[in-house]
Tab-separated table of C-alpha atoms in Angstrom:
chain	number	residue	atom	x	y	z
A	1	UNK	CA	0.000	0.000	0.000
A	2	UNK	CA	1.278	3.437	-0.931
A	3	UNK	CA	1.872	5.962	1.825
A	4	UNK	CA	-1.187	8.258	1.859
A	5	UNK	CA	-0.913	12.028	1.854
A	6	UNK	CA	-1.895	13.602	5.149
A	7	UNK	CA	-4.483	15.872	3.497
A	8	UNK	CA	-6.131	12.932	1.721
A	9	UNK	CA	-7.064	10.871	4.772
A	10	UNK	CA	-10.653	10.050	5.724
A	11	UNK	CA	-11.281	8.722	9.226
A	12	UNK	CA	-14.426	6.671	9.946
A	13	UNK	CA	-14.974	5.747	13.569
A	14	UNK	CA	-17.395	3.749	15.664
A	15	UNK	CA	-18.370	5.463	18.911
A	16	UNK	CA	-19.307	3.276	21.909
A	17	UNK	CA	-16.281	1.247	22.979
A	18	UNK	CA	-14.101	2.914	20.342
A	19	UNK	CA	-13.935	6.724	20.431
A	20	UNK	CA	-16.199	6.775	23.484
A	21	UNK	CA	-15.532	4.852	26.685
A	22	UNK	CA	-17.892	1.879	26.866
A	23	UNK	CA	-18.972	2.688	30.434
A	24	UNK	CA	-18.998	6.473	30.814
A	25	UNK	CA	-19.177	7.593	27.137
A	26	UNK	CA	-16.236	9.976	27.598
A	27	UNK	CA	-13.886	10.839	24.720
A	28	UNK	CA	-11.516	12.768	27.006
A	29	UNK	CA	-8.546	10.361	26.529
A	30	UNK	CA	-8.738	11.016	22.767
A	31	UNK	CA	-8.703	14.836	22.907
A	32	UNK	CA	-5.090	15.134	21.730
A	33	UNK	CA	-5.693	13.073	18.593
A	34	UNK	CA	-8.983	14.864	17.896
A	35	UNK	CA	-7.156	18.197	18.084
A	36	UNK	CA	-4.571	16.928	15.581
A	37	UNK	CA	-7.257	15.833	13.118
A	38	UNK	CA	-8.962	19.224	13.320
A	39	UNK	CA	-5.683	21.131	12.942
A	40	UNK	CA	-4.811	19.089	9.822
A	41	UNK	CA	-8.345	19.492	8.388
A	42	UNK	CA	-8.721	15.711	8.265
A	43	UNK	CA	-12.400	14.669	8.031
A	44	UNK	CA	-13.750	12.514	10.856
A	45	UNK	CA	-16.966	10.660	10.066
A	46	UNK	CA	-18.766	9.276	13.102
A	47	UNK	CA	-20.384	5.885	12.407
A	48	UNK	CA	-22.620	4.490	15.100
A	49	UNK	CA	-25.856	2.809	16.084
A	50	UNK	CA	-26.744	6.091	17.766
A	51	UNK	CA	-29.580	8.236	16.440
A	52	UNK	CA	-29.121	11.481	14.521
A	53	UNK	CA	-30.448	13.285	17.603
A	54	UNK	CA	-27.588	11.789	19.637
A	55	UNK	CA	-24.825	12.183	17.071
A	56	UNK	CA	-25.507	15.751	15.906
A	57	UNK	CA	-24.659	17.474	19.228
A	58	UNK	CA	-21.651	15.185	19.765
A	59	UNK	CA	-20.385	15.903	16.233
A	60	UNK	CA	-20.706	19.622	16.960
A	61	UNK	CA	-18.945	19.264	20.320
A	62	UNK	CA	-16.059	17.388	18.701
A	63	UNK	CA	-15.706	20.068	16.016
A	64	UNK	CA	-16.647	17.988	12.974
A	65	UNK	CA	-20.093	19.318	12.074
A	66	UNK	CA	-18.772	19.960	8.558
A	67	UNK	CA	-18.475	16.189	8.062
A	68	UNK	CA	-21.193	13.652	7.342
A	69	UNK	CA	-22.121	11.130	10.044
A	70	UNK	CA	-23.434	7.585	9.731
A	71	UNK	CA	-26.411	6.985	12.028
A	72	UNK	CA	-28.308	3.938	13.317
A	73	UNK	CA	-25.738	1.412	12.075
A	74	UNK	CA	-25.782	2.755	8.536
A	75	UNK	CA	-29.545	3.035	8.069
A	76	UNK	CA	-29.067	6.746	7.371
A	77	UNK	CA	-26.507	9.482	6.688
A	78	UNK	CA	-26.640	12.756	8.582
A	79	UNK	CA	-25.615	15.579	6.252
A	80	UNK	CA	-23.031	18.171	7.371
A	81	UNK	CA	-24.596	20.758	9.660
A	82	UNK	CA	-27.922	18.932	9.981
A	83	UNK	CA	-29.442	17.836	13.278
A	84	UNK	CA	-31.770	15.171	11.929
A	85	UNK	CA	-32.361	12.981	8.888
A	86	UNK	CA	-35.496	13.783	6.901
A	87	UNK	CA	-37.535	10.665	7.641
A	88	UNK	CA	-40.668	10.262	9.699
A	89	UNK	CA	-42.257	6.891	8.992
A	90	UNK	CA	-39.599	4.165	8.554
A	91	UNK	CA	-39.402	3.400	12.272
A	92	UNK	CA	-43.152	2.895	12.634
A	93	UNK	CA	-43.152	0.631	9.559
A	94	UNK	CA	-40.314	-1.361	11.121
A	95	UNK	CA	-42.140	-1.861	14.421
A	96	UNK	CA	-45.274	-2.892	12.556
A	97	UNK	CA	-43.284	-5.475	10.574
A	98	UNK	CA	-41.628	-6.870	13.714
A	99	UNK	CA	-45.073	-7.322	15.266
A	100	UNK	CA	-45.892	-9.834	12.498
A	101	UNK	CA	-43.289	-12.315	13.774
A	102	UNK	CA	-45.019	-15.113	15.746
A	103	UNK	CA	-45.222	-14.199	19.420
A	104	UNK	CA	-43.403	-17.420	20.360
A	105	UNK	CA	-40.226	-15.879	18.949
A	106	UNK	CA	-40.999	-12.155	19.034
A	107	UNK	CA	-41.505	-12.174	22.800
A	108	UNK	CA	-37.849	-13.177	23.310
A	109	UNK	CA	-36.785	-9.836	21.831
A	110	UNK	CA	-37.231	-6.607	23.741
A	111	UNK	CA	-36.181	-3.302	22.265
A	112	UNK	CA	-36.235	0.435	22.820
A	113	UNK	CA	-39.896	0.733	21.853
A	114	UNK	CA	-40.938	-1.597	24.696
A	115	UNK	CA	-38.643	-0.176	27.372
A	116	UNK	CA	-39.288	2.767	29.641
A	117	UNK	CA	-36.778	5.601	29.773
A	118	UNK	CA	-35.639	4.275	33.133
A	119	UNK	CA	-34.981	0.810	31.696
A	120	UNK	CA	-33.002	2.218	28.770
A	121	UNK	CA	-30.966	4.373	31.122
A	122	UNK	CA	-30.246	1.376	33.356
A	123	UNK	CA	-29.190	-0.820	30.415
A	124	UNK	CA	-27.013	1.785	28.724
A	125	UNK	CA	-25.769	3.988	31.549
A	126	UNK	CA	-27.070	7.043	29.680
A	127	UNK	CA	-28.340	10.095	31.514
A	128	UNK	CA	-32.056	10.834	31.330
A	129	UNK	CA	-31.438	13.593	28.792
A	130	UNK	CA	-29.262	11.327	26.622
A	131	UNK	CA	-31.851	8.550	26.885
A	132	UNK	CA	-34.511	10.806	25.391
A	133	UNK	CA	-32.219	11.457	22.418
A	134	UNK	CA	-31.556	7.725	22.033
A	135	UNK	CA	-35.316	7.100	21.893
A	136	UNK	CA	-35.723	9.423	18.905
A	137	UNK	CA	-35.234	6.593	16.460
A	138	UNK	CA	-35.933	6.906	12.759
A	139	UNK	CA	-34.678	3.698	11.161
A	140	UNK	CA	-33.786	0.925	13.587
A	141	UNK	CA	-34.735	-0.936	16.752
A	142	UNK	CA	-31.913	-1.989	19.117
A	143	UNK	CA	-32.738	-4.612	21.684
A	144	UNK	CA	-31.748	-7.717	23.612
A	145	UNK	CA	-32.495	-11.360	22.766
A	146	UNK	CA	-33.476	-13.441	25.779
A	147	UNK	CA	-33.949	-16.810	24.039
A	148	UNK	CA	-31.603	-19.511	22.809
A	149	UNK	CA	-29.450	-19.606	19.682
A	150	UNK	CA	-31.774	-21.973	17.826
A	151	UNK	CA	-34.801	-19.775	18.475
A	152	UNK	CA	-32.802	-16.717	17.444
A	153	UNK	CA	-32.061	-18.264	14.047
A	154	UNK	CA	-35.777	-18.884	13.530
A	155	UNK	CA	-36.524	-15.310	14.661
A	156	UNK	CA	-33.993	-13.967	12.148
A	157	UNK	CA	-35.538	-16.143	9.429
A	158	UNK	CA	-38.957	-14.613	10.026
A	159	UNK	CA	-37.418	-11.136	10.043
A	160	UNK	CA	-35.605	-11.820	6.781
A	161	UNK	CA	-38.904	-12.754	5.104
A	162	UNK	CA	-40.190	-9.351	6.194
A	163	UNK	CA	-37.149	-7.577	4.742
A	164	UNK	CA	-35.602	-6.908	8.140
A	165	UNK	CA	-31.841	-7.216	8.726
A	166	UNK	CA	-30.088	-7.953	12.030
A	167	UNK	CA	-26.739	-6.580	13.183
A	168	UNK	CA	-24.854	-7.376	16.373
A	169	UNK	CA	-23.205	-4.446	18.099
A	170	UNK	CA	-21.285	-4.028	21.329
A	171	UNK	CA	-24.431	-3.848	23.476
A	172	UNK	CA	-27.464	-4.687	21.387
A	173	UNK	CA	-28.841	-6.538	18.406
A	174	UNK	CA	-30.201	-3.951	15.982
A	175	UNK	CA	-33.079	-4.556	13.564
A	176	UNK	CA	-33.630	-2.415	10.455
A	177	UNK	CA	-34.775	-2.576	6.840
A	178	UNK	CA	-31.165	-2.501	5.728
A	179	UNK	CA	-28.266	-0.177	5.236
A	180	UNK	CA	-24.944	-0.644	6.967
A	181	UNK	CA	-21.845	1.281	7.895
A	182	UNK	CA	-19.739	0.041	4.980
A	183	UNK	CA	-22.260	1.084	2.318
A	184	UNK	CA	-22.435	4.551	3.866
A	185	UNK	CA	-18.638	4.691	4.117
A	186	UNK	CA	-18.312	3.891	0.423
A	187	UNK	CA	-20.934	6.501	-0.497
A	188	UNK	CA	-19.164	9.195	1.505
A	189	UNK	CA	-15.698	8.179	0.260
A	190	UNK	CA	-16.956	8.239	-3.340
A	191	UNK	CA	-18.009	11.854	-2.870
A	192	UNK	CA	-14.525	12.804	-1.711
A	193	UNK	CA	-12.826	10.768	-4.420
A	194	UNK	CA	-14.883	12.534	-7.094
A	195	UNK	CA	-12.504	15.474	-6.527
A	196	UNK	CA	-9.901	13.431	-8.467
A	197	UNK	CA	-7.712	12.949	-5.391
A	198	UNK	CA	-6.780	9.541	-4.023
A	199	UNK	CA	-8.340	9.454	-0.578
A	200	UNK	CA	-7.334	6.773	1.946
A	201	UNK	CA	-9.945	5.474	4.376
A	202	UNK	CA	-8.993	4.702	7.966
A	203	UNK	CA	-11.695	2.835	9.903
A	204	UNK	CA	-11.724	2.250	13.657
A	205	UNK	CA	-14.098	-0.144	15.422
A	206	UNK	CA	-14.514	-2.752	18.123
A	207	UNK	CA	-17.686	-4.730	17.413
A	208	UNK	CA	-19.034	-7.284	14.913
A	209	UNK	CA	-21.148	-4.599	13.194
A	210	UNK	CA	-17.878	-2.777	12.399
A	211	UNK	CA	-16.292	-5.715	10.553
A	212	UNK	CA	-17.500	-4.864	7.035
A	213	UNK	CA	-16.374	-1.253	7.473
A	214	UNK	CA	-12.963	-2.408	8.700
A	215	UNK	CA	-12.642	-4.869	5.810
A	216	UNK	CA	-13.334	-2.175	3.227
A	217	UNK	CA	-10.912	0.379	4.682
A	218	UNK	CA	-7.358	0.951	3.477
A	219	UNK	CA	-6.259	0.930	7.119
A	220	UNK	CA	-8.311	-0.980	9.698
A	221	UNK	CA	-7.867	-0.267	13.403
A	222	UNK	CA	-9.301	-2.856	15.779
A	223	UNK	CA	-9.961	-1.520	19.270
A	224	UNK	CA	-9.594	-4.261	21.927
A	225	UNK	CA	-12.657	-5.929	23.416
A	226	UNK	CA	-13.556	-9.560	24.223
A	227	UNK	CA	-14.332	-10.206	20.533
A	228	UNK	CA	-11.047	-8.788	19.239
A	229	UNK	CA	-9.616	-12.079	17.981
A	230	UNK	CA	-12.816	-12.961	16.123
A	231	UNK	CA	-12.849	-9.553	14.459
A	232	UNK	CA	-9.170	-9.704	13.454
A	233	UNK	CA	-9.648	-13.228	12.082
A	234	UNK	CA	-12.639	-12.108	10.021
A	235	UNK	CA	-10.755	-9.239	8.370
A	236	UNK	CA	-7.327	-10.929	8.150
A	237	UNK	CA	-7.678	-11.561	4.417
A	238	UNK	CA	-8.435	-7.965	3.477
A	239	UNK	CA	-5.986	-6.133	1.236
A	240	UNK	CA	-5.384	-3.225	3.559
A	241	UNK	CA	-3.396	-2.902	6.765
A	242	UNK	CA	-4.728	-4.142	10.122
A	243	UNK	CA	-3.601	-2.368	13.287
A	244	UNK	CA	-4.484	-3.538	16.787
A	245	UNK	CA	-4.826	-0.702	19.245
A	246	UNK	CA	-2.787	-1.282	22.412
A	247	UNK	CA	-5.572	-0.102	24.724
A	248	UNK	CA	-9.351	-0.255	24.725
A	249	UNK	CA	-11.682	2.679	24.077
A	250	UNK	CA	-10.577	6.277	23.533
A	251	UNK	CA	-7.112	5.709	25.037
A	252	UNK	CA	-6.324	3.137	22.344
A	253	UNK	CA	-8.015	5.325	19.718
A	254	UNK	CA	-5.823	8.275	20.696
A	255	UNK	CA	-2.605	6.234	20.644
A	256	UNK	CA	-3.214	4.740	17.196
A	257	UNK	CA	-4.374	7.970	15.541
A	258	UNK	CA	-1.394	9.952	16.853
A	259	UNK	CA	0.992	7.211	15.702
A	260	UNK	CA	-0.605	7.062	12.249
A	261	UNK	CA	-0.434	10.820	11.731
A	262	UNK	CA	3.172	10.958	12.927
A	263	UNK	CA	4.289	8.159	10.599
A	264	UNK	CA	2.427	9.475	7.575
A	265	UNK	CA	3.798	12.985	8.030
A	266	UNK	CA	7.264	11.485	8.298
A	267	UNK	CA	6.723	9.507	5.099
A	268	UNK	CA	7.007	6.171	6.891
A	269	UNK	CA	5.071	2.998	6.125
A	270	UNK	CA	2.114	2.399	8.391
A	271	UNK	CA	2.044	-0.676	10.649
C-alpha cells in the first residue's frame, strides 16, 4: 500500500467502545488526537448505532459538524450541519413489521420501543437527557435477545422474510430494513474521491457490526474488546493494513491515531 498524503485521509470511527468509553461515554482520553485531526483538516466521520439526535450534538462538540455522520448502524446518513435525517415513517413501519413475527419468537426480543426511559438508562448507563435522544429513532430498533441460539435463528428467518436485517453491536442486536456502515462509508468516500484525489480510508471499530467497514478500509484499526480475535480473524484476508490498538476505548483510539499521523507525516510505512 502506498503511503497516503496527510491531506487525503478520511477517518471513519465507531463510537461506543471505540472513540467513546464503553462505560462512561467519555472521549476525554482522545482529545489530543482529535485536536490533531482538526488542525490538519482531516475529516472525521462518526459511524454508530446512535440516532441522529444523539450524534448531531456530539459531532458539533467534537468540532466535525462539517463532516457527514453515519447513524443507526448505517440506516441513514446525517448531512453536514444537519441535526436530523429527513424521515418520519420508517421506524413505525419497522415496528409494525416486527409485530408480524409469531409471538413465540418475538416475545424473546425486547427493544427500545418496549422499554421505559428508566430501563433504557439502566441498560445503557445514559443520563435521562441522553436517553430521550436515544429514543428518537428513525430507522432501527436496538434490543436484547433473551432466548436460545436456535430460536434466534428462527426469529432472524422470520425477520428476513419481512425484509428486516439484524446486526450485532457491542451492546445490542439492531433490527432495520437494511443499510450498513460500509455502504455509507463507500458513499461518503466516493463523494470525496470525485474530486480526483486519491483518498485513503482509515476505519476504527470494536464490534461485529464494524467488521464490514474495517474490511473495506485501506487501514483498519481494531480496538480491543472480548471479541477482538474474532474480528481480526474475520478481516485478516483484506488487502489493507490491520492495526491492533494497544488499549481499549478512547485511550487506544488516541494512541493509534497519533501514531498514524506521525508516521504518515514522516513519510514512513504504516504498521
